[in-house]
Every structure is written in structure tokens, then in C-alpha cells.
Short mmCIF file of C-alpha atoms in Angstrom, two decimals:
data_model
loop_
_atom_site.label_atom_id
_atom_site.label_comp_id
_atom_site.label_asym_id
_atom_site.label_seq_id
_atom_site.Cartn_x
_atom_site.Cartn_y
_atom_site.Cartn_z
CA MET T 1 0.00 0.00 0.00
CA HIS T 2 1.13 3.51 -0.83
CA HIS T 3 0.03 7.01 0.02
CA ALA T 4 -0.79 7.99 -3.55
CA CYS T 5 -1.87 11.23 -5.17
CA GLY T 6 -2.55 12.65 -8.58
CA ILE T 7 -0.79 15.80 -9.78
CA ASP T 8 -1.95 17.81 -12.76
CA PHE T 9 1.06 19.96 -13.66
CA GLY T 10 -0.56 22.42 -16.02
CA THR T 11 0.75 25.06 -18.36
CA SER T 12 -1.26 27.76 -16.60
CA ASN T 13 -2.53 26.14 -13.38
CA SER T 14 -1.74 23.03 -11.37
CA THR T 15 -3.72 20.85 -8.95
CA ALA T 16 -3.15 17.87 -6.67
CA ALA T 17 -5.69 15.37 -5.31
CA HIS T 18 -6.00 12.14 -3.38
CA TYR T 19 -8.78 9.62 -2.91
CA THR T 20 -10.76 9.58 0.35
CA ALA T 21 -13.74 7.66 1.68
CA ALA T 22 -15.92 10.37 0.16
CA GLY T 23 -14.26 10.10 -3.26
CA PRO T 24 -11.55 12.14 -4.97
CA ARG T 25 -10.56 15.28 -3.08
CA LEU T 26 -8.66 18.22 -4.52
CA LEU T 27 -6.18 19.57 -2.01
CA ALA T 28 -5.88 23.26 -1.22
CA LEU T 29 -2.58 24.57 -2.58
CA GLU T 30 -2.79 28.31 -1.94
CA ASP T 31 -4.96 30.29 0.49
CA GLY T 32 -7.68 27.65 0.50
CA LYS T 33 -7.79 27.45 -3.29
CA VAL T 34 -7.23 24.13 -5.05
CA THR T 35 -5.41 25.65 -8.02
CA LEU T 36 -1.87 26.96 -7.96
CA PRO T 37 -0.93 29.11 -10.95
CA SER T 38 2.11 27.51 -12.57
CA ALA T 39 4.37 30.46 -11.86
CA VAL T 40 7.69 30.95 -10.06
CA PHE T 41 9.15 34.34 -9.20
CA PHE T 42 12.74 34.85 -8.07
CA ASN T 43 12.50 37.98 -5.94
CA LEU T 44 15.95 39.54 -5.98
CA ASP T 45 14.98 42.43 -3.72
CA GLU T 46 13.89 40.07 -0.95
CA ASP T 47 16.21 37.19 -1.92
CA SER T 48 13.21 34.87 -1.86
CA LEU T 49 11.25 32.47 -4.03
CA ALA T 50 7.50 32.77 -4.56
CA PHE T 51 4.97 30.50 -6.25
CA GLY T 52 1.51 30.84 -7.75
CA ARG T 53 -0.56 33.93 -7.05
CA VAL T 54 2.08 35.30 -4.71
CA ALA T 55 4.65 35.02 -7.51
CA LEU T 56 2.42 36.96 -9.89
CA ALA T 57 1.58 39.56 -7.24
CA GLU T 58 5.22 40.22 -6.35
CA TYR T 59 6.10 40.61 -10.01
CA LEU T 60 3.23 43.03 -10.59
CA GLU T 61 4.18 45.01 -7.47
CA GLY T 62 7.46 45.84 -9.17
CA TYR T 63 9.97 43.77 -7.24
CA GLU T 64 13.22 43.18 -9.10
CA GLY T 65 13.46 39.56 -10.20
CA ARG T 66 12.65 36.91 -12.77
CA LEU T 67 9.19 35.46 -13.44
CA MET T 68 8.69 32.06 -15.06
CA ARG T 69 5.34 30.82 -16.42
CA ALA T 70 4.19 28.15 -18.89
CA MET T 71 7.16 25.97 -17.93
CA LYS T 72 5.33 22.82 -19.04
CA SER T 73 5.69 24.01 -22.64
CA LEU T 74 9.45 23.46 -22.35
CA LEU T 75 9.08 19.69 -21.87
CA GLY T 76 10.15 17.82 -24.98
CA SER T 77 11.68 20.90 -26.59
CA SER T 78 15.34 21.67 -27.16
CA LEU T 79 14.97 24.48 -24.61
CA ILE T 80 14.68 22.04 -21.68
CA ASP T 81 18.48 21.74 -21.56
CA GLN T 82 18.86 25.50 -21.42
CA GLY T 83 17.97 27.81 -18.58
CA THR T 84 17.60 31.35 -17.40
CA GLU T 85 19.96 33.65 -15.52
CA VAL T 86 18.94 34.72 -12.03
CA ALA T 87 21.20 36.95 -9.93
CA GLY T 88 24.20 36.06 -12.08
CA ARG T 89 23.73 32.31 -11.93
CA GLN T 90 22.27 30.01 -14.54
CA LEU T 91 19.30 27.85 -13.51
CA SER T 92 18.21 24.99 -15.75
CA PHE T 93 14.60 24.80 -16.84
CA LYS T 94 14.46 21.19 -15.61
CA SER T 95 15.42 22.29 -12.11
CA LEU T 96 12.84 25.11 -12.25
CA ILE T 97 10.10 22.63 -13.12
CA GLY T 98 11.29 20.39 -10.30
CA CYS T 99 11.24 23.32 -7.92
CA PHE T 100 7.62 24.08 -8.78
CA ILE T 101 6.34 20.48 -8.69
CA GLY T 102 8.22 19.98 -5.42
CA GLU T 103 6.27 22.90 -3.97
CA VAL T 104 2.99 21.36 -5.19
CA LYS T 105 3.98 18.09 -3.47
CA ARG T 106 4.88 19.86 -0.23
CA ARG T 107 1.61 21.80 -0.11
CA ALA T 108 -0.45 18.73 -1.04
CA GLU T 109 1.16 16.71 1.74
CA SER T 110 0.46 19.51 4.19
CA GLY T 111 -3.20 19.51 3.17
CA ALA T 112 -3.53 15.73 3.33
CA GLY T 113 -1.72 15.44 6.64
CA HIS T 114 0.74 12.82 5.42
CA SER T 115 3.43 12.32 2.80
CA PHE T 116 2.90 10.84 -0.67
CA ASP T 117 5.23 8.22 -2.06
CA ALA T 118 3.31 7.37 -5.25
CA VAL T 119 1.96 9.68 -7.93
CA VAL T 120 -0.01 9.56 -11.14
CA LEU T 121 0.99 12.52 -13.25
CA GLY T 122 -1.28 13.90 -15.91
CA ARG T 123 0.17 14.26 -19.37
CA PRO T 124 -1.22 15.59 -22.64
CA VAL T 125 -1.88 13.11 -25.40
CA ARG T 126 0.96 14.85 -27.23
CA PHE T 127 3.64 16.87 -25.49
CA VAL T 128 5.16 17.43 -28.94
CA ASP T 129 3.33 17.11 -32.25
CA ASP T 130 4.73 14.81 -34.96
CA ASN T 131 7.87 13.85 -33.01
CA ASP T 132 7.52 10.63 -31.07
CA GLU T 133 11.04 10.72 -29.64
CA ALA T 134 10.61 14.27 -28.31
CA ASP T 135 7.26 13.23 -26.85
CA ARG T 136 8.87 10.27 -25.05
CA LEU T 137 11.68 12.54 -23.84
CA ALA T 138 9.13 14.91 -22.29
CA GLU T 139 7.55 12.08 -20.30
CA ARG T 140 10.93 10.71 -19.24
CA THR T 141 12.02 14.15 -18.06
CA LEU T 142 8.87 14.58 -16.00
CA ALA T 143 9.28 11.09 -14.50
CA GLU T 144 12.90 11.83 -13.56
CA ILE T 145 11.83 15.05 -11.86
CA ALA T 146 9.13 13.22 -9.86
CA ARG T 147 11.53 10.51 -8.69
CA GLU T 148 14.11 13.10 -7.66
CA LEU T 149 11.38 14.68 -5.52
CA GLY T 150 10.94 11.45 -3.56
CA PHE T 151 8.14 9.61 -5.34
CA ALA T 152 8.99 5.90 -5.28
CA GLU T 153 6.20 5.05 -7.74
CA VAL T 154 5.58 7.26 -10.77
CA SER T 155 3.11 6.65 -13.58
CA PHE T 156 1.15 8.68 -16.11
CA GLN T 157 -2.37 9.02 -17.41
CA PHE T 158 -3.59 11.04 -20.37
CA GLU T 159 -5.27 14.15 -19.01
CA PRO T 160 -8.58 13.71 -20.89
CA ILE T 161 -8.83 10.11 -19.67
CA ALA T 162 -8.27 11.33 -16.11
CA ALA T 163 -11.07 13.86 -16.63
CA ALA T 164 -13.30 11.03 -17.87
CA HIS T 165 -12.70 9.13 -14.62
CA ALA T 166 -13.77 12.19 -12.64
CA TYR T 167 -16.93 12.59 -14.74
CA GLU T 168 -17.77 8.88 -14.44
CA GLU T 169 -17.99 9.18 -10.66
CA ASP T 170 -21.41 10.85 -11.08
CA ILE T 171 -23.05 9.34 -14.18
CA THR T 172 -26.12 7.08 -13.98
CA ARG T 173 -26.11 5.42 -17.41
CA GLU T 174 -23.67 4.25 -20.07
CA GLU T 175 -22.39 7.03 -22.35
CA LEU T 176 -20.09 7.30 -25.32
CA THR T 177 -18.21 10.41 -24.30
CA LEU T 178 -15.72 12.61 -26.11
CA VAL T 179 -13.65 14.34 -23.44
CA VAL T 180 -12.51 17.75 -24.63
CA ASP T 181 -9.62 18.99 -22.49
CA ILE T 182 -8.40 22.37 -23.73
CA GLY T 183 -5.77 23.63 -21.34
CA GLY T 184 -3.08 26.24 -21.43
CA GLY T 185 -0.71 24.32 -23.67
CA THR T 186 -2.55 21.51 -25.44
CA SER T 187 -5.94 20.38 -26.71
CA ASP T 188 -6.58 16.73 -25.91
CA PHE T 189 -9.39 14.37 -26.79
CA SER T 190 -10.31 10.93 -25.52
CA LEU T 191 -13.21 8.86 -26.77
CA VAL T 192 -14.33 6.65 -23.88
CA ARG T 193 -17.25 4.40 -23.02
CA LEU T 194 -18.32 5.22 -19.47
CA SER T 195 -20.80 3.52 -17.19
CA PRO T 196 -21.55 3.39 -13.45
CA GLN T 197 -21.12 -0.39 -13.50
CA ARG T 198 -17.50 -0.20 -14.69
CA ARG T 199 -16.21 2.81 -12.79
CA GLY T 200 -14.41 0.75 -10.15
CA LEU T 201 -12.55 -1.55 -12.52
CA ALA T 202 -8.78 -1.16 -12.70
CA ASP T 203 -8.51 -2.36 -16.32
CA ARG T 204 -10.45 -0.01 -18.56
CA SER T 205 -8.43 -0.57 -21.72
CA SER T 206 -11.42 -1.91 -23.64
CA ASP T 207 -13.41 1.24 -22.81
CA LEU T 208 -10.79 3.64 -24.16
CA LEU T 209 -11.60 3.78 -27.85
CA ALA T 210 -9.19 6.50 -28.98
CA SER T 211 -7.07 9.45 -27.90
CA SER T 212 -5.64 12.33 -29.87
CA GLY T 213 -4.16 15.73 -29.20
CA VAL T 214 -2.45 18.76 -30.61
CA HIS T 215 -0.02 21.23 -29.08
CA VAL T 216 -2.51 24.11 -29.21
CA GLY T 217 -3.94 25.62 -26.05
CA GLY T 218 -4.87 28.81 -24.28
CA THR T 219 -1.35 30.25 -24.35
CA ASP T 220 -1.33 29.81 -28.14
CA LEU T 221 -4.52 31.85 -28.34
CA ASP T 222 -2.87 34.49 -26.14
CA LYS T 223 0.12 34.49 -28.46
CA ARG T 224 -2.04 34.93 -31.55
CA LEU T 225 -3.96 37.79 -29.93
CA SER T 226 -0.72 39.44 -28.86
CA LEU T 227 0.83 39.17 -32.33
CA THR T 228 -2.32 40.53 -33.94
CA ALA T 229 -3.13 43.39 -31.57
CA ILE T 230 -0.17 44.23 -29.31
CA MET T 231 3.08 43.55 -31.13
CA PRO T 232 2.28 45.86 -34.08
CA GLU T 233 2.27 48.68 -31.50
CA LEU T 234 5.91 47.76 -30.80
CA GLY T 235 6.91 47.60 -34.46
CA LEU T 236 5.94 44.15 -35.73
CA GLY T 237 5.65 44.43 -39.51
CA ALA T 238 7.56 47.74 -39.72
CA LEU T 239 10.07 48.28 -42.51
CA LEU T 240 13.73 49.14 -42.20
CA ALA T 241 15.38 51.84 -44.30
CA ASN T 242 16.50 49.30 -46.90
CA GLY T 243 12.94 48.03 -47.37
CA ALA T 244 13.42 44.83 -45.39
CA VAL T 245 10.92 43.89 -42.71
CA PHE T 246 12.06 44.39 -39.12
CA PRO T 247 13.11 40.93 -37.79
CA SER T 248 10.15 39.27 -36.09
CA THR T 249 12.01 37.02 -33.63
CA VAL T 250 11.84 39.43 -30.71
CA PHE T 251 8.08 39.90 -31.16
CA PHE T 252 7.41 36.17 -31.11
CA GLN T 253 9.54 35.88 -27.98
CA LEU T 254 7.59 38.66 -26.26
CA ALA T 255 4.25 37.13 -27.29
CA THR T 256 5.06 33.61 -25.98
CA TRP T 257 4.96 33.04 -22.23
CA HIS T 258 7.86 30.63 -21.91
CA THR T 259 10.22 32.64 -24.16
CA ILE T 260 9.63 36.16 -22.83
CA ASN T 261 12.80 36.07 -20.76
CA PHE T 262 14.85 35.32 -23.90
CA ALA T 263 13.89 38.76 -25.22
CA TYR T 264 15.63 40.32 -22.21
CA ALA T 265 18.99 38.67 -22.98
CA LYS T 266 22.03 40.84 -23.72
CA LYS T 267 22.52 39.24 -27.13
CA GLY T 268 19.07 40.32 -28.26
CA TRP T 269 19.61 43.82 -26.92
CA ARG T 270 22.82 44.14 -28.96
CA THR T 271 20.94 43.04 -32.08
CA LEU T 272 18.33 45.73 -31.55
CA GLN T 273 21.04 48.38 -31.09
CA GLU T 274 22.63 47.29 -34.38
CA LEU T 275 19.28 47.71 -36.12
CA ALA T 276 18.63 51.17 -34.63
CA PRO T 277 20.24 53.22 -37.47
CA ASP T 278 17.95 51.55 -40.04
CA VAL T 279 14.67 51.97 -38.13
CA THR T 280 11.99 54.03 -39.90
CA ASP T 281 9.38 54.07 -37.12
CA SER T 282 11.26 55.47 -34.13
CA VAL T 283 8.12 55.80 -31.97
CA ARG T 284 7.33 52.08 -32.04
CA PHE T 285 11.00 51.12 -31.88
CA ASN T 286 11.48 53.19 -28.72
CA ARG T 287 8.39 51.53 -27.26
CA LEU T 288 9.97 48.14 -27.95
CA LEU T 289 13.23 49.17 -26.32
CA ASN T 290 11.39 50.48 -23.28
CA VAL T 291 9.37 47.27 -22.80
CA ILE T 292 12.57 45.25 -22.89
CA ARG T 293 14.51 47.69 -20.72
CA GLN T 294 11.72 47.71 -18.11
CA GLN T 295 11.14 43.95 -18.52
CA SER T 296 7.42 44.64 -18.66
CA ALA T 297 6.44 42.05 -21.29
CA HIS T 298 4.98 39.77 -18.63
CA HIS T 299 2.61 42.60 -17.71
CA LEU T 300 1.56 42.77 -21.37
CA ALA T 301 1.07 39.00 -21.50
CA MET T 302 -1.20 39.16 -18.46
CA ARG T 303 -3.25 41.93 -20.07
CA VAL T 304 -3.60 39.81 -23.20
CA GLU T 305 -4.71 36.78 -21.16
CA ASP T 306 -7.26 38.91 -19.28
CA ALA T 307 -8.57 40.32 -22.57
CA LYS T 308 -8.96 36.83 -24.05
CA ILE T 309 -10.98 35.76 -21.01
CA ALA T 310 -13.08 38.94 -21.17
CA LEU T 311 -13.86 38.31 -24.84
CA SER T 312 -15.54 35.07 -23.79
CA ALA T 313 -18.26 37.17 -22.15
CA ALA T 314 -18.23 40.38 -24.21
CA GLU T 315 -18.11 41.23 -27.89
CA THR T 316 -15.83 44.23 -27.30
CA VAL T 317 -13.10 44.77 -24.71
CA ALA T 318 -11.06 47.90 -23.99
CA MET T 319 -7.42 47.19 -23.16
CA PRO T 320 -5.23 49.98 -21.77
CA LEU T 321 -1.51 49.50 -22.40
CA PRO T 322 0.39 51.80 -20.02
CA GLU T 323 3.45 49.53 -20.28
CA ILE T 324 3.74 50.74 -23.90
CA ASP T 325 2.29 54.25 -23.72
CA ASP T 326 0.17 55.91 -21.03
CA ALA T 327 -2.18 57.23 -23.71
CA LEU T 328 -2.52 53.95 -25.61
CA GLN T 329 -5.74 51.96 -25.32
CA LEU T 330 -6.89 49.35 -27.82
CA THR T 331 -10.43 48.20 -28.51
CA LEU T 332 -10.53 44.47 -29.15
CA GLN T 333 -13.38 42.80 -31.02
CA ARG T 334 -14.35 39.17 -30.47
CA GLY T 335 -14.82 38.72 -34.21
CA ALA T 336 -11.29 39.91 -34.94
CA PHE T 337 -9.93 37.61 -32.24
CA GLU T 338 -11.80 34.64 -33.69
CA ALA T 339 -10.43 35.43 -37.14
CA ALA T 340 -6.91 35.61 -35.69
CA ILE T 341 -7.19 32.14 -34.14
CA ALA T 342 -8.80 30.45 -37.17
CA ASP T 343 -5.75 28.23 -37.78
CA GLU T 344 -5.67 27.14 -34.14
CA LEU T 345 -9.40 26.33 -34.23
CA ALA T 346 -8.92 24.24 -37.35
CA ALA T 347 -6.07 22.31 -35.72
CA VAL T 348 -8.23 21.55 -32.67
CA VAL T 349 -11.07 20.23 -34.82
CA ARG T 350 -8.65 18.03 -36.79
CA ALA T 351 -7.43 16.54 -33.51
CA ALA T 352 -11.01 15.77 -32.46
CA ASP T 353 -11.73 14.17 -35.83
CA ALA T 354 -8.56 12.07 -35.49
CA ALA T 355 -9.93 10.45 -32.33
CA LEU T 356 -13.17 9.47 -34.06
CA LEU T 357 -11.28 8.19 -37.09
CA GLN T 358 -9.15 5.96 -34.86
CA ALA T 359 -12.25 4.44 -33.30
CA GLY T 360 -14.33 4.23 -36.47
CA VAL T 361 -17.08 6.27 -34.82
CA ARG T 362 -19.32 8.80 -36.57
CA PRO T 363 -19.84 12.28 -35.07
CA ASP T 364 -23.58 11.61 -34.63
CA GLU T 365 -22.82 8.58 -32.42
CA ILE T 366 -21.31 10.69 -29.64
CA ASP T 367 -23.62 10.96 -26.63
CA THR T 368 -21.72 13.55 -24.62
CA LEU T 369 -19.13 16.27 -25.08
CA PHE T 370 -17.42 16.69 -21.71
CA PHE T 371 -15.54 19.99 -21.56
CA THR T 372 -12.70 20.70 -19.18
CA GLY T 373 -9.63 22.94 -19.18
CA GLY T 374 -9.55 26.70 -18.78
CA ALA T 375 -9.39 27.49 -22.51
CA SER T 376 -12.51 25.43 -23.20
CA ALA T 377 -14.51 28.56 -22.28
CA VAL T 378 -13.53 30.34 -25.53
CA PRO T 379 -16.89 30.66 -27.39
CA ALA T 380 -15.43 30.04 -30.83
CA LEU T 381 -13.93 26.73 -29.69
CA ARG T 382 -17.22 25.68 -28.12
CA ALA T 383 -19.28 26.63 -31.16
CA THR T 384 -16.92 24.95 -33.60
CA LEU T 385 -16.93 21.64 -31.69
CA ALA T 386 -20.67 21.73 -30.94
CA ALA T 387 -21.35 22.15 -34.66
CA ARG T 388 -19.10 19.17 -35.41
CA PHE T 389 -21.05 16.94 -32.97
CA PRO T 390 -24.66 18.16 -33.24
CA SER T 391 -26.25 15.14 -31.52
CA ALA T 392 -24.11 15.29 -28.40
CA ARG T 393 -25.19 16.97 -25.19
CA THR T 394 -22.69 19.31 -23.58
CA VAL T 395 -21.50 18.70 -20.03
CA GLU T 396 -19.42 21.20 -18.10
CA GLY T 397 -16.61 19.73 -16.06
CA ASP T 398 -14.59 21.55 -13.45
CA ALA T 399 -12.43 23.63 -15.79
CA TYR T 400 -9.40 23.40 -13.53
CA GLY T 401 -10.15 20.43 -11.28
CA SER T 402 -11.52 17.56 -13.38
CA VAL T 403 -8.12 16.25 -14.43
CA GLY T 404 -6.65 16.38 -10.93
CA SER T 405 -9.69 14.62 -9.44
CA GLY T 406 -9.53 11.93 -12.11
CA LEU T 407 -5.83 11.37 -11.47
CA ALA T 408 -6.68 10.67 -7.83
CA VAL T 409 -9.17 8.02 -9.00
CA VAL T 410 -6.48 6.41 -11.14
CA ALA T 411 -3.95 6.61 -8.27
CA ARG T 412 -6.39 4.74 -6.02
CA GLN T 413 -6.86 2.05 -8.69
CA ARG T 414 -3.14 1.59 -9.25
CA TYR T 415 -1.66 2.00 -5.80
CA GLY T 416 -4.50 1.50 -3.34
#
């Protein structure tokens, strides 16, 4: 017998859960809340380390330091062997991920009142698209991190399958369910046959009909919105004196959560200084320099994320941008946002279709669409998938807790 838990290490938020006599229980990780934003802040002023909401708050309060978010996106990429400089020393991204997951483990154990020596970690169906070796490397890296943190038993479950286990705890009849898990970094689908009679069985392999996924999630939608609306205000698309387009690398770095810190590197700053004599739009170029000098791109990324969320409820959103210019305020339209993410929407639908193709199931045979994941709230994603499966009823899962709860169910089945 083990003390086992499930940990959902997410791109944007993380959870931990264990199984109790009353069923799966999400553990409070920060101020009574069961979610911990996947953020680490190295506070150089206080010589301290902060996690979650405290990390974001200290960064926004203006403390000198280094903020890391969306670290999960580094798994399986060539960047995992690199790192970031903090107070003159280089920290590897692998150790940063370990630092964060270790904090999740510590807080979960505090909430449970005992230690955990076994864990089921959630994983996307695909960490990396179209590269099986990189995908396996991502899982191996995460397993190594967990073992180094003291877990004697480490295993994985696809995140949408974990969400299906959580949903199955409450159903009253058999359902053919397509689990739609659209998180911060990936969109994952599992086609599963669920029933109250089979929920306690350890071997559910015959009930899992198909799984598919694509490396497109909420942070990709943020990135697209940033590139469309924000980065042009810093010079994206501007021409140099010789007619060439200003290099776009820095704008993509600033628009992508896990690469923002690269834009602050000395090498990039030197490149911008070399380009300065050829700049034709000095206003936007000086804005770009100021954002990098002040290291305020994380503020911009948070504004973009907030705007994306607001556009789920409103057709029009006003977004002030004091980090760029005190007088600058943009008006964002939901329609323009949906047009900007058209390619991402198409990729998500293709991934859903791939699951049905694997199983040989028609769209009209799906009984239930079970939505989970924070980015599943984007109306365009909902409408596109609902139109693809017109006969299915829509069920709302816990956007941030379904996967973690399901991992606890799996942990109970595997480890007792």
C-alpha cells in the first residue's frame, strides 16, 4: 500500500488530489484554493522564491526579479536543456520545473496530513506534435523530476482520460463520451465508453476507444492575440530603411509566455542596437526598447490573457496599455480575435476528428461532449466543436479540477 496522489502539472494552473472515503478530493494549494498558478518568481529584492498567485503579485508590485510561467511548454523541446539567468547564476529549466512540482507536493502533503510516495501525473496526449522521440523525452524528463522529488512510484495518465474518470464518478447510465480537455498548452481528446457499473474496474483498456491531441492551447490563443493586436504597436511588420521587414524574432519571444525572458537577454539587446540606425518608425522602436529595458512584457502577457478571457463574455473589450504608452488603449473585437485564431481552431477540430477516425465512430454517435480545461470557455472553440457533434449533449466539467480529481481516482486504482 502507498500514500498515492494525482498531480496535474498544467501550463497555466496546477492541482493535486488524493482519494478519500468520500471520493476524490482536490487539495488546497494556496490560500484555501485548489489551483496553484504555474508560476515561479525569483524575488531579488527580498532574496526569496515565490509560487503561484504570490509570484504573480510580487512581479506586478514591481519587485526586481525573474518570473517564469508556462514551464510545461518546455518539456520535450530543445529548450529544456537551457535555462535562465537569475542573480548572475544560470538555472536549468528542468530544475525550475522540479522546484515548482516539489512545492505542489509539499503543499499537497500539508493539506492531506501525510506524505505521498506514489503519484499519477497527468500528461497531454501529445507533449510534442509529430515527433515521437521528443514526446517520449518529455515524459521521461517529468518522471525523472518526480523521482528526484521522492516519489517511489511514478506513472502517467492522459489528461482527458483522467477527466473522464472524474466525470464517471457521477453518471447514472452508459455514455459514449468525447472528453474535450483544452488547457493552457494543449488540446486533448479521448473517446471513452463510461458507465456506473465499470467505474471501479482497474482495467479499462477496452473502454478507451481513442485518444488524440495537438499542441494548441490557451497560451497559443494568447500568443495569436498578442501578435495581432499588441506587437504591431511595438513595431511588428515595420520596414527598415533598406525596405526589409524588421526581424520578427523578438516579437514572437515577447508574445510567448515561456520565451519572454529570452527577449531580455544581452545578445538580443545588442541586435536591436545594431538595427537602430535603419529603423523608420522610431516611436514604435522606442516603445519596444522600453518594454525590454523595463522587462514589462509579462505585464503585457497578463493583459492579453485577461482580454482573451473577457472576450468570452463580451463582444468588445477595452485594453489599456500603459506599459507601452500611457495614452494607448486598444479596442478588441471578439470577431477579430476569432479570425486571428482560425488556424488554431482548425487544428483543434482536426485533432477531435482524429480520435473518431481511430475508433471508427461517426460524429452523430457521440452521446456527450465533456468539456474541461480553462481554454474550453472560448466561445469560438465551443461553437466549432458543438457544430461538429450536433447530436451530443454538452457537459461542463470543473475547468481546472476535473483532471486532478480523475488522477486521484487512477492513483487509487493503481496504488491502493
